[in-house]
Short mmCIF file of C-alpha atoms and ligand atoms in Angstrom, two decimals:
data_model
loop_
_atom_site.label_atom_id
_atom_site.label_comp_id
_atom_site.label_asym_id
_atom_site.label_seq_id
_atom_site.Cartn_x
_atom_site.Cartn_y
_atom_site.Cartn_z
CA UNK A 8 24.16 22.66 -10.93
CA UNK A 9 23.96 20.09 -13.61
CA UNK A 10 23.39 21.12 -17.41
CA UNK A 11 22.32 19.35 -20.73
CA UNK A 12 24.08 20.50 -24.09
CA UNK A 13 22.55 19.59 -27.47
CA UNK A 14 23.83 19.96 -30.97
CA UNK A 15 20.80 20.43 -33.14
CA UNK A 16 20.08 18.91 -36.46
CA UNK A 17 20.00 15.54 -36.22
CA UNK A 18 16.98 13.35 -36.78
CA UNK A 19 15.98 10.52 -34.14
CA UNK A 20 15.66 7.28 -35.45
CA UNK A 21 15.41 3.81 -33.70
CA UNK A 22 13.75 2.49 -30.38
CA UNK A 23 12.81 4.05 -26.92
CA UNK A 24 11.58 2.30 -23.78
CA UNK A 25 9.25 4.11 -21.90
CA UNK A 26 9.17 4.37 -17.76
CA UNK A 27 6.73 4.15 -15.51
CA UNK A 28 4.50 7.17 -14.98
CA UNK A 29 5.53 9.64 -12.14
CA UNK A 30 2.36 10.57 -11.98
CA UNK A 31 0.44 7.29 -11.31
CA UNK A 32 3.40 6.30 -9.24
CA UNK A 33 3.88 9.37 -6.43
CA UNK A 34 -0.17 8.57 -5.39
CA UNK A 35 0.09 4.71 -5.46
CA UNK A 36 3.67 4.70 -3.14
CA UNK A 37 1.48 7.03 -1.06
CA UNK A 38 -1.31 4.71 -0.88
CA UNK A 39 1.11 2.32 1.26
CA UNK A 40 0.50 4.73 3.78
CA UNK A 41 -3.02 2.92 4.33
CA UNK A 42 -2.24 -0.63 5.52
CA UNK A 43 0.78 -1.99 7.67
CA UNK A 44 1.77 -4.69 5.21
CA UNK A 45 4.48 -4.49 3.13
CA UNK A 46 3.60 -3.15 -0.17
CA UNK A 47 5.79 -4.07 -3.40
CA UNK A 48 5.60 -2.20 -6.82
CA UNK A 49 7.15 -2.93 -10.16
CA UNK A 50 8.33 -0.53 -13.06
CA UNK A 51 8.62 2.74 -10.62
CA UNK A 52 10.71 5.26 -12.81
CA UNK A 53 13.98 6.48 -11.10
CA UNK A 54 13.12 9.97 -10.91
CA UNK A 55 13.68 12.70 -8.20
CA UNK A 56 10.18 13.18 -7.53
CA UNK A 57 9.79 9.46 -6.41
CA UNK A 58 13.00 9.79 -4.37
CA UNK A 59 11.48 12.87 -2.32
CA UNK A 60 8.02 11.06 -1.88
CA UNK A 61 10.38 7.92 -0.62
CA UNK A 62 12.21 10.49 1.61
CA UNK A 63 8.65 12.03 2.93
CA UNK A 64 7.08 8.08 3.49
CA UNK A 65 10.73 7.40 5.54
CA UNK A 66 10.08 10.39 7.52
CA UNK A 67 6.38 9.47 8.10
CA UNK A 68 8.05 5.97 9.69
CA UNK A 69 7.59 3.51 6.77
CA UNK A 70 10.40 1.69 5.89
CA UNK A 71 10.97 2.35 1.86
CA UNK A 72 13.67 0.31 -0.20
CA UNK A 73 14.05 0.95 -3.96
CA UNK A 74 15.95 -0.79 -6.41
CA UNK A 75 16.26 1.62 -9.26
CA UNK A 76 17.83 -0.76 -11.86
CA UNK A 77 15.33 -3.31 -11.52
CA UNK A 78 12.63 -0.59 -11.06
CA UNK A 79 11.25 -2.15 -7.78
CA UNK A 80 10.27 -0.50 -4.47
CA UNK A 81 9.14 -1.77 -1.20
CA UNK A 82 7.14 0.26 1.23
CA UNK A 83 6.20 -1.37 4.93
CA UNK A 84 4.32 1.25 6.65
CA UNK A 85 3.50 -0.65 9.93
CA UNK A 86 4.58 1.79 12.36
CA UNK A 87 4.04 5.14 11.31
CA UNK A 88 5.13 7.21 13.95
CA UNK A 89 5.02 10.68 12.51
CA UNK A 90 1.55 12.15 11.28
CA UNK A 91 3.50 15.22 9.82
CA UNK A 92 4.87 16.38 6.59
CA UNK A 93 7.16 19.26 7.06
CA UNK A 94 7.75 22.44 4.98
CA UNK A 95 11.26 21.20 3.75
CA UNK A 96 9.84 17.80 2.28
CA UNK A 97 6.74 19.25 0.81
CA UNK A 98 8.05 22.65 -0.86
CA UNK A 99 10.56 20.22 -3.08
CA UNK A 100 7.61 18.51 -4.25
CA UNK A 101 3.72 19.66 -4.29
CA UNK A 102 2.67 16.16 -4.91
CA UNK A 103 3.44 15.78 -1.06
CA UNK A 104 -0.25 17.05 -0.31
CA UNK A 105 -1.16 13.53 -1.29
CA UNK A 106 -0.23 12.38 2.39
CA UNK A 107 -2.90 14.27 3.82
CA UNK A 108 -5.90 11.86 3.14
CA UNK A 109 -4.44 8.72 3.99
CA UNK A 110 -3.07 9.91 7.08
CA UNK A 111 -6.41 11.12 8.21
CA UNK A 112 -7.67 8.22 7.25
CA UNK A 113 -5.05 5.80 8.91
CA UNK A 114 -4.15 7.73 12.06
CA UNK A 115 -7.28 10.07 12.34
CA UNK A 116 -4.77 13.21 12.22
CA UNK A 117 -2.27 14.74 9.86
CA UNK A 118 -0.17 18.10 9.79
CA UNK A 119 0.86 18.88 6.24
CA UNK A 120 2.63 22.09 5.20
CA UNK A 121 0.47 23.89 2.74
CA UNK A 122 2.46 23.25 -0.74
CA UNK A 123 1.96 27.18 -2.15
CA UNK A 124 1.81 28.02 -5.44
CA UNK A 125 4.80 27.03 -7.78
CA UNK A 126 6.20 28.64 -11.44
CA UNK A 127 2.76 27.16 -13.44
CA UNK A 128 0.25 29.03 -10.94
CA UNK A 129 -1.17 29.70 -7.63
CA UNK A 130 -2.25 25.83 -7.32
CA UNK A 131 -4.56 25.86 -4.45
CA UNK A 132 -5.98 22.97 -2.62
CA UNK A 133 -9.02 24.45 -1.50
CA UNK A 134 -10.85 21.46 -3.13
CA UNK A 135 -8.81 18.77 -1.31
CA UNK A 136 -9.74 20.11 2.26
CA UNK A 137 -13.52 20.60 1.24
CA UNK A 138 -14.02 17.53 0.42
CA UNK A 139 -12.15 15.95 3.60
CA UNK A 140 -13.89 18.37 5.67
CA UNK A 141 -17.30 17.08 4.52
CA UNK A 142 -15.91 13.68 5.32
CA UNK A 143 -16.00 14.68 8.92
CA UNK A 144 -12.61 15.83 9.05
CA UNK A 145 -11.85 19.13 11.38
CA UNK A 146 -9.40 21.46 9.09
CA UNK A 147 -7.38 24.42 10.88
CA UNK A 148 -4.73 26.02 8.38
CA UNK A 149 -1.95 27.30 11.28
CA UNK A 150 1.31 28.58 10.68
CA UNK A 151 1.63 27.48 6.87
CA UNK A 152 0.44 24.10 7.76
CA UNK A 153 -3.07 22.33 7.44
CA UNK A 154 -4.10 20.29 10.66
CA UNK A 155 -6.54 17.91 9.80
CA UNK A 156 -8.26 15.39 12.51
CA UNK A 157 -11.17 13.12 12.55
CA UNK A 158 -11.92 10.57 14.88
CA UNK A 159 -13.37 8.16 11.50
CA UNK A 160 -13.91 9.71 8.81
CA UNK A 161 -17.32 9.00 7.06
CA UNK A 162 -18.72 8.82 3.44
CA UNK A 163 -19.86 11.86 1.73
CA UNK A 164 -21.73 12.80 -1.51
CA UNK A 165 -18.86 15.31 -3.11
CA UNK A 166 -18.92 17.35 -6.14
CA UNK A 167 -15.50 19.05 -7.35
CA UNK A 168 -16.29 22.64 -8.56
CA UNK A 169 -13.57 22.19 -10.78
CA UNK A 170 -11.30 18.78 -12.18
CA UNK A 171 -8.34 18.34 -9.72
CA UNK A 172 -6.19 15.15 -10.39
CA UNK A 173 -4.85 15.05 -6.91
CA UNK A 174 -7.59 16.15 -5.13
CA UNK A 175 -9.74 13.29 -6.52
CA UNK A 176 -6.70 10.90 -5.57
CA UNK A 177 -6.49 12.43 -2.00
CA UNK A 178 -10.41 12.21 -1.40
CA UNK A 179 -10.00 8.35 -3.06
CA UNK A 180 -7.63 7.71 -0.67
CA UNK A 181 -9.39 8.97 2.27
CA UNK A 182 -12.67 7.35 1.80
CA UNK A 183 -11.51 3.87 1.18
CA UNK A 184 -11.35 3.20 5.13
CA UNK A 185 -14.20 5.71 6.03
CA UNK A 186 -17.42 4.66 7.37
CA UNK A 187 -20.23 4.12 4.57
CA UNK A 188 -20.38 5.16 0.75
CA UNK A 189 -18.10 8.10 -0.87
CA UNK A 190 -19.25 9.51 -4.32
CA UNK A 191 -17.25 11.72 -5.90
CA UNK A 192 -18.48 13.77 -8.70
CA UNK A 193 -16.80 15.66 -11.49
CA UNK A 194 -13.80 13.75 -10.73
CA UNK A 195 -10.78 13.49 -12.53
CA UNK A 196 -10.84 10.69 -15.31
CA UNK A 197 -6.97 10.60 -16.04
CA UNK A 198 -5.23 7.19 -16.60
CA UNK A 199 -3.11 7.88 -13.27
CA UNK A 200 -6.70 8.14 -10.93
CA UNK A 201 -7.71 4.66 -12.56
CA UNK A 202 -4.17 3.29 -11.86
CA UNK A 203 -4.32 4.62 -8.47
CA UNK A 204 -7.70 2.74 -7.81
CA UNK A 205 -6.76 -0.26 -9.76
CA UNK A 206 -3.99 -0.74 -7.14
CA UNK A 207 -6.20 0.60 -4.22
CA UNK A 208 -8.80 -2.13 -5.14
CA UNK A 209 -5.59 -4.99 -5.16
CA UNK A 210 -5.29 -3.88 -1.48
CA UNK A 211 -9.13 -4.64 -0.89
CA UNK A 212 -10.98 -1.31 -1.30
CA UNK A 213 -13.96 -1.15 -2.96
CA UNK A 214 -13.95 1.27 -5.57
CA UNK A 215 -16.03 1.78 -8.81
CA UNK A 216 -16.19 4.06 -11.82
CA UNK A 217 -12.40 5.25 -11.99
CA UNK A 218 -12.30 6.74 -15.27
CA UNK A 219 -15.69 8.01 -15.26
CA UNK A 220 -16.44 11.56 -13.54
CA UNK A 221 -18.35 9.97 -11.07
CA UNK A 222 -16.64 7.33 -8.54
CA UNK A 223 -18.04 5.26 -6.16
CA UNK A 224 -16.14 4.44 -3.04
CA UNK A 225 -17.81 2.08 -0.39
CA UNK A 226 -15.49 1.97 2.74
CA UNK A 227 -13.94 -1.12 4.41
CA UNK A 228 -12.41 -2.02 7.61
CA UNK A 229 -8.91 -2.30 6.31
CA UNK A 230 -6.70 -3.25 3.52
CA UNK A 231 -3.93 -5.61 3.06
CA UNK A 232 -1.02 -5.53 0.99
CA UNK A 233 -0.12 -5.57 -2.46
CA UNK A 234 2.25 -7.68 -4.03
CA UNK A 235 3.99 -6.50 -7.16
CA UNK A 236 1.84 -3.94 -8.48
CA UNK A 237 2.77 -2.88 -11.82
CA UNK A 238 3.17 1.16 -12.67
CA UNK A 239 1.47 2.00 -15.85
CA UNK A 240 3.69 3.61 -18.75
CA UNK A 241 4.26 7.69 -18.63
CA UNK A 242 2.18 9.12 -21.26
CA UNK A 243 3.65 12.56 -20.81
CA UNK A 244 7.30 10.87 -21.60
CA UNK A 245 5.70 9.00 -24.62
CA UNK A 246 4.17 12.24 -25.58
CA UNK A 247 7.59 13.87 -25.54
CA UNK A 248 9.20 11.46 -27.87
CA UNK A 249 6.35 11.44 -30.35
CA UNK A 250 6.75 15.10 -30.50
CA UNK A 251 10.42 14.78 -30.99
CA UNK A 252 10.38 12.19 -33.60
CA UNK A 253 7.92 14.80 -35.54
CA UNK A 254 10.07 17.62 -34.91
CA UNK A 255 13.49 16.07 -36.26
CA UNK A 256 11.59 14.34 -38.82
CA UNK A 257 12.84 11.08 -37.64
CA UNK A 258 11.28 7.54 -37.44
CA UNK A 259 11.17 5.94 -34.11
CA UNK A 260 9.28 2.97 -32.15
CA UNK A 261 8.50 4.04 -28.82
CA UNK A 262 7.87 0.79 -26.95
CA UNK A 263 6.36 -0.16 -23.57
CA UNK A 264 3.79 2.54 -23.49
CA UNK A 265 0.32 2.66 -23.65
CA UNK A 266 -1.09 4.24 -27.26
CA UNK A 267 -4.80 4.55 -25.30
CA UNK A 268 -4.03 7.06 -22.97
CA UNK A 269 -2.60 9.38 -25.92
CA UNK A 270 -5.72 9.58 -28.09
CA UNK A 271 -5.54 13.30 -28.40
CA UNK A 272 -2.07 13.77 -28.27
CA UNK A 273 -1.94 11.06 -31.25
CA UNK A 274 -5.29 12.94 -33.00
CA UNK A 275 -3.18 16.13 -32.84
CA UNK A 276 0.30 15.10 -34.33
CA UNK A 277 -1.42 13.04 -37.14
CA UNK A 278 -2.77 16.16 -37.89
CA UNK A 279 0.64 17.83 -38.21
CA UNK A 280 1.72 15.55 -41.12
CA UNK A 281 3.20 12.62 -39.29
CA UNK A 282 2.77 9.40 -39.86
CA UNK A 283 1.70 7.05 -36.80
CA UNK A 284 1.26 3.39 -36.53
CA UNK A 285 -0.06 2.14 -33.03
CA UNK A 286 0.00 -1.31 -31.44
CA UNK A 287 -1.31 -2.62 -27.91
CA UNK A 288 1.71 -1.33 -26.39
CA UNK A 289 3.72 0.73 -29.12
CA UNK A 290 4.07 3.85 -31.71
CA UNK A 291 5.94 3.95 -34.46
CA UNK A 292 6.24 7.77 -35.40
CA UNK A 293 7.34 9.14 -38.77
CA UNK A 294 7.83 12.63 -39.34
CA UNK A 295 6.83 14.37 -42.43
CA UNK A 296 9.04 16.72 -44.43
CA UNK A 297 7.11 19.78 -43.49
CA UNK A 298 4.94 20.36 -40.41
CA UNK A 299 1.12 21.52 -40.60
CA UNK A 300 0.16 24.16 -38.11
CA UNK A 301 -2.38 22.72 -35.66
CA UNK A 302 -4.56 24.50 -32.94
CA UNK A 303 -4.62 23.34 -29.49
CA UNK A 304 -6.68 23.80 -26.22
CA UNK A 305 -5.43 22.02 -23.14
CA UNK A 306 -8.15 20.21 -21.22
CA UNK A 307 -8.57 17.87 -18.08
CA UNK A 308 -8.47 14.30 -19.32
CA UNK A 309 -9.52 12.65 -21.90
CA UNK A 310 -8.60 16.65 -23.54
CA UNK A 311 -5.33 17.38 -24.73
CA UNK A 312 -2.86 17.37 -21.42
CA UNK A 313 -1.55 20.69 -19.90
CA UNK A 314 1.79 18.39 -19.55
CA UNK A 315 2.19 18.21 -23.11
CA UNK A 316 1.49 22.07 -24.02
CA UNK A 317 5.05 23.19 -23.82
CA UNK A 318 6.57 20.04 -25.93
CA UNK A 319 3.68 20.86 -28.57
CA UNK A 320 4.49 24.36 -28.60
CA UNK A 321 8.28 23.92 -30.06
CA UNK A 322 6.66 21.65 -32.84
CA UNK A 323 4.31 24.48 -33.57
CA UNK A 324 7.06 27.02 -33.60
CA UNK A 325 8.57 25.24 -36.74
CA UNK A 326 5.56 24.40 -38.02
CA UNK A 327 3.81 26.20 -41.75
CA UNK A 328 1.59 28.93 -40.83
CA UNK A 329 -0.19 30.01 -37.59
CA UNK A 330 -1.29 28.22 -34.68
CA UNK A 331 -3.02 28.95 -31.54
CA UNK A 332 -2.60 27.45 -28.53
CA UNK A 333 -4.86 27.93 -25.52
CA UNK A 334 -3.74 26.81 -21.79
CA UNK A 335 -7.15 26.52 -19.93
CA UNK A 336 -5.37 24.41 -16.79
CA UNK A 337 -2.81 26.82 -15.31
CA UNK A 338 -2.84 30.27 -15.06
CA UNK A 339 1.20 31.16 -15.90
CA UNK A 340 1.92 28.03 -17.96
CA UNK A 341 3.66 29.91 -21.20
CA UNK A 342 7.08 30.25 -18.82
CA UNK A 343 8.61 28.77 -22.03
CA UNK A 344 7.84 31.04 -24.61
CA UNK A 345 10.20 33.82 -23.82
CA UNK A 346 13.24 31.02 -24.01
CA UNK A 347 11.49 29.72 -27.39
CA UNK A 348 11.42 33.29 -28.24
CA UNK A 349 15.32 33.60 -27.27
CA UNK A 350 15.88 30.53 -30.04
CA UNK A 351 14.39 32.73 -32.77
CA UNK A 352 10.51 31.23 -31.97
CA UNK A 353 7.97 33.67 -33.10
CA UNK A 354 5.05 33.69 -30.08
CA UNK A 355 2.88 36.26 -29.18
CA UNK A 356 0.84 35.30 -25.80
CA UNK A 357 -2.12 37.20 -24.95
CA UNK A 358 -4.15 36.01 -21.98
CA UNK A 359 -4.14 32.08 -22.04
CA UNK A 360 -3.32 31.89 -25.38
CA UNK A 361 -0.40 31.99 -27.58
CA UNK A 362 -0.29 32.73 -31.08
CA UNK A 363 2.67 31.00 -33.00
CA UNK A 364 4.25 31.91 -36.51
CA UNK A 365 6.01 29.37 -37.63
CA UNK A 366 9.78 29.81 -38.45
CA UNK A 367 12.04 27.66 -40.80
CA UNK A 368 14.56 27.45 -37.98
CA UNK A 369 15.43 28.23 -34.67
CA UNK A 370 18.77 28.65 -33.35
CA UNK A 371 20.77 27.24 -30.15
CA UNK A 372 21.39 28.97 -26.87
CA UNK A 373 21.74 28.92 -23.62
CA UNK A 374 18.24 28.69 -21.75
CA UNK A 375 16.53 27.28 -18.66
CA UNK A 376 12.95 27.18 -17.12
CA UNK A 377 11.70 26.47 -13.92
CA UNK A 378 9.10 23.70 -14.66
CA UNK A 379 9.45 20.41 -15.42
CA UNK A 380 7.72 20.57 -18.78
CA UNK A 381 9.01 23.52 -20.17
CA UNK A 382 12.82 22.18 -19.50
CA UNK A 383 11.78 19.34 -21.74
CA UNK A 384 10.26 21.78 -24.17
CA UNK A 385 13.84 23.63 -24.20
CA UNK A 386 15.62 20.19 -24.88
CA UNK A 387 13.14 19.16 -27.76
CA UNK A 388 14.16 23.04 -29.51
CA UNK A 389 17.61 22.24 -29.06
CA UNK A 390 17.13 19.11 -30.72
CA UNK A 391 15.98 21.09 -34.11
CA UNK A 392 18.14 24.34 -33.44
CA UNK A 393 21.25 25.19 -35.64
CA UNK A 394 24.41 25.06 -32.98
CA UNK A 395 24.38 24.63 -29.84
CA UNK A 396 21.76 24.80 -26.74
CA UNK A 397 22.64 24.10 -23.07
CA UNK A 398 19.54 23.61 -21.27
CA UNK A 399 20.31 24.97 -17.61
CA UNK A 400 18.39 23.78 -14.09
CA UNK A 401 18.32 20.22 -15.32
CA UNK A 402 17.22 19.27 -11.86
CA UNK A 403 13.63 20.04 -13.23
CA UNK A 404 13.91 17.41 -15.97
CA UNK A 405 15.34 15.09 -13.51
CA UNK A 406 12.10 15.15 -11.51
CA UNK A 407 9.99 13.49 -14.47
CA UNK A 408 12.03 12.03 -17.18
CA UNK A 409 14.16 9.40 -16.36
CA UNK A 410 17.57 9.49 -18.20
CA UNK A 411 16.31 11.77 -20.65
CA UNK A 412 19.67 12.55 -22.56
CA UNK A 413 20.79 8.87 -22.54
CA UNK A 414 17.14 7.69 -24.27
CA UNK A 415 17.76 10.78 -26.86
CA UNK A 416 21.31 9.64 -27.56
CA UNK A 417 20.13 6.16 -28.02
CA UNK A 418 18.01 7.84 -30.69
CA UNK A 419 20.97 9.39 -32.48
CA UNK A 420 20.73 13.04 -30.87
CA UNK A 421 24.08 14.79 -29.94
CA UNK A 422 23.22 15.65 -26.32
CA UNK A 423 25.35 15.18 -23.04
CA UNK A 424 24.77 16.11 -19.58
CA UNK A 425 27.77 18.32 -18.27
CA UNK A 426 28.36 17.74 -14.32
CA UNK A 427 29.15 20.43 -12.36
N1 EPU B 26 -7.14 23.88 -8.32
C1 EPU B 26 -8.12 24.45 -7.55
N2 EPU B 26 -8.46 23.88 -6.07
C2 EPU B 26 -7.99 22.45 -5.81
C3 EPU B 26 -7.08 21.95 -6.79
C4 EPU B 26 -6.79 22.15 -8.09
O1 EPU B 26 -8.46 25.35 -7.93
O2 EPU B 26 -8.27 22.39 -4.59
C5 EPU B 26 -7.23 23.94 -9.57
C6 EPU B 26 -5.34 24.08 -9.97
O3 EPU B 26 -5.27 25.27 -9.54
C7 EPU B 26 -5.37 24.06 -11.01
C8 EPU B 26 -6.55 22.97 -12.02
O4 EPU B 26 -7.24 23.16 -10.58
O5 EPU B 26 -5.57 25.47 -12.12
C9 EPU B 26 -6.03 21.73 -12.12
O6 EPU B 26 -4.94 21.28 -11.07
P1 EPU B 26 -4.91 19.60 -10.49
O7 EPU B 26 -5.30 19.81 -9.19
O8 EPU B 26 -5.93 18.57 -11.67
O9 EPU B 26 -3.30 19.71 -10.74
P2 EPU B 26 -2.48 18.68 -10.10
O10 EPU B 26 -3.31 17.56 -9.00
O11 EPU B 26 -1.96 19.78 -8.85
C10 EPU B 26 -1.69 17.03 -11.60
C11 EPU B 26 -0.60 16.39 -11.78
C12 EPU B 26 0.14 17.85 -12.72
C13 EPU B 26 -0.52 17.94 -13.86
C14 EPU B 26 -1.94 17.95 -13.52
C15 EPU B 26 -3.09 18.83 -14.43
C16 EPU B 26 0.49 15.03 -10.47
C17 EPU B 26 1.50 14.54 -9.36
N3 EPU B 26 0.50 16.19 -11.01
O12 EPU B 26 -1.39 17.99 -10.76
O13 EPU B 26 1.30 17.14 -13.41
O14 EPU B 26 -0.17 19.33 -14.67
O15 EPU B 26 -2.49 17.15 -12.69
O16 EPU B 26 -3.10 17.59 -15.55
O17 EPU B 26 0.06 14.47 -10.70
C18 EPU B 26 3.60 17.65 -14.47
O18 EPU B 26 3.64 16.31 -14.18
O19 EPU B 26 4.43 18.08 -14.96
C19 EPU B 26 2.60 18.26 -13.46
C20 EPU B 26 2.26 19.66 -13.10
#
């Protein structure tokens, strides 16, 4: 397996271009299942999770083509033959559960392997299932699979007991072809949900309220294909480079991003002392010589994203004073803490909170993590650690960061991928 080796200590300087958002691209590519036309998408990031999604869609009978250099993808789901997402494909990527809603909507049936837990938490899908059942689907759990059937889904008024991003997306995709009106209450307000609603509306769906906590969907008879639909920039990749610049006391211009999706992250990074300027699609960040400690609590959007918690913790591990980071979304998202400690960080975890006492420096070490954002946090730690850091299990990074080491190299970091 590939590793990433970093020699720490260089401030980052220069310009970095942000890729398309993984978590917007995944549901949008899956939404191609809702029509038998050919759909084309732009700004699709070249990531393992995208390839896993295209493999799954191909397995379902869609014809998928991706040009990773041009970042263009075409999906034609004319002859769907297989309403089943098998264990071997789903276990590689939990987000595969997103095919459930569209398959039932289009084919009247679906059989999808239950995703199970992952390193960061149990991650049940009970709300996806409850919503589909209220829309008239008969749901059975058998042999590790969820089987759903509905002659024709019907609109429902559904309240999410807690905010779920892929749950909102799954039900939104199911509702676009349902009979009548669906109202989703306490819906997720993430930019990726808005992006999916935009893609579906561009296909002829009638969705209102995406980006608020009440989404109304008027079912339509059928959808048409979309041409050149553009995936929004990745706000978590943007946030990761923001932290990297502040952490290394560098000066970085982040281009091709959407600062309006990062209010909470920009606010917290400004409080650490970094200087930040923003334009319509760029952010300039200049790190301060000393980093102030700042408390953070993860929350659904527009709160501070859980997907930025691990990266922010590295910043706090070398800040002056004490900071408290509370994780309220996932029950086990501190897996990076023990590795950061091995690099010299002073962090104490109690329940869902981590108390971080800033230290003057971290020291390089061989490290690994079994989650995407935790792995990113270890790369960031390597950028400022004294000596050499090797991050193992790089496939986690490749799931969600396009050419991360190349982007850091361009900014002046001493970082390389060691291929097995
Ligand atoms: N939950 C339930 N029941 C459900 C659904 C969710 O209890 O039916 C719980 C989860 O266990 C969790 C909380 O609700 O405690 C929120 O989970 P959510 O469903 O919102 O997470 P998700 O949709 O599975 C997406 C992103 C994650 C991101 C979370 C939170 C995608 C493909 N994934 O996951 O991204 O952390 O929202 O913002 O959009 C990542 O990119 O590294 C990543 C993990």
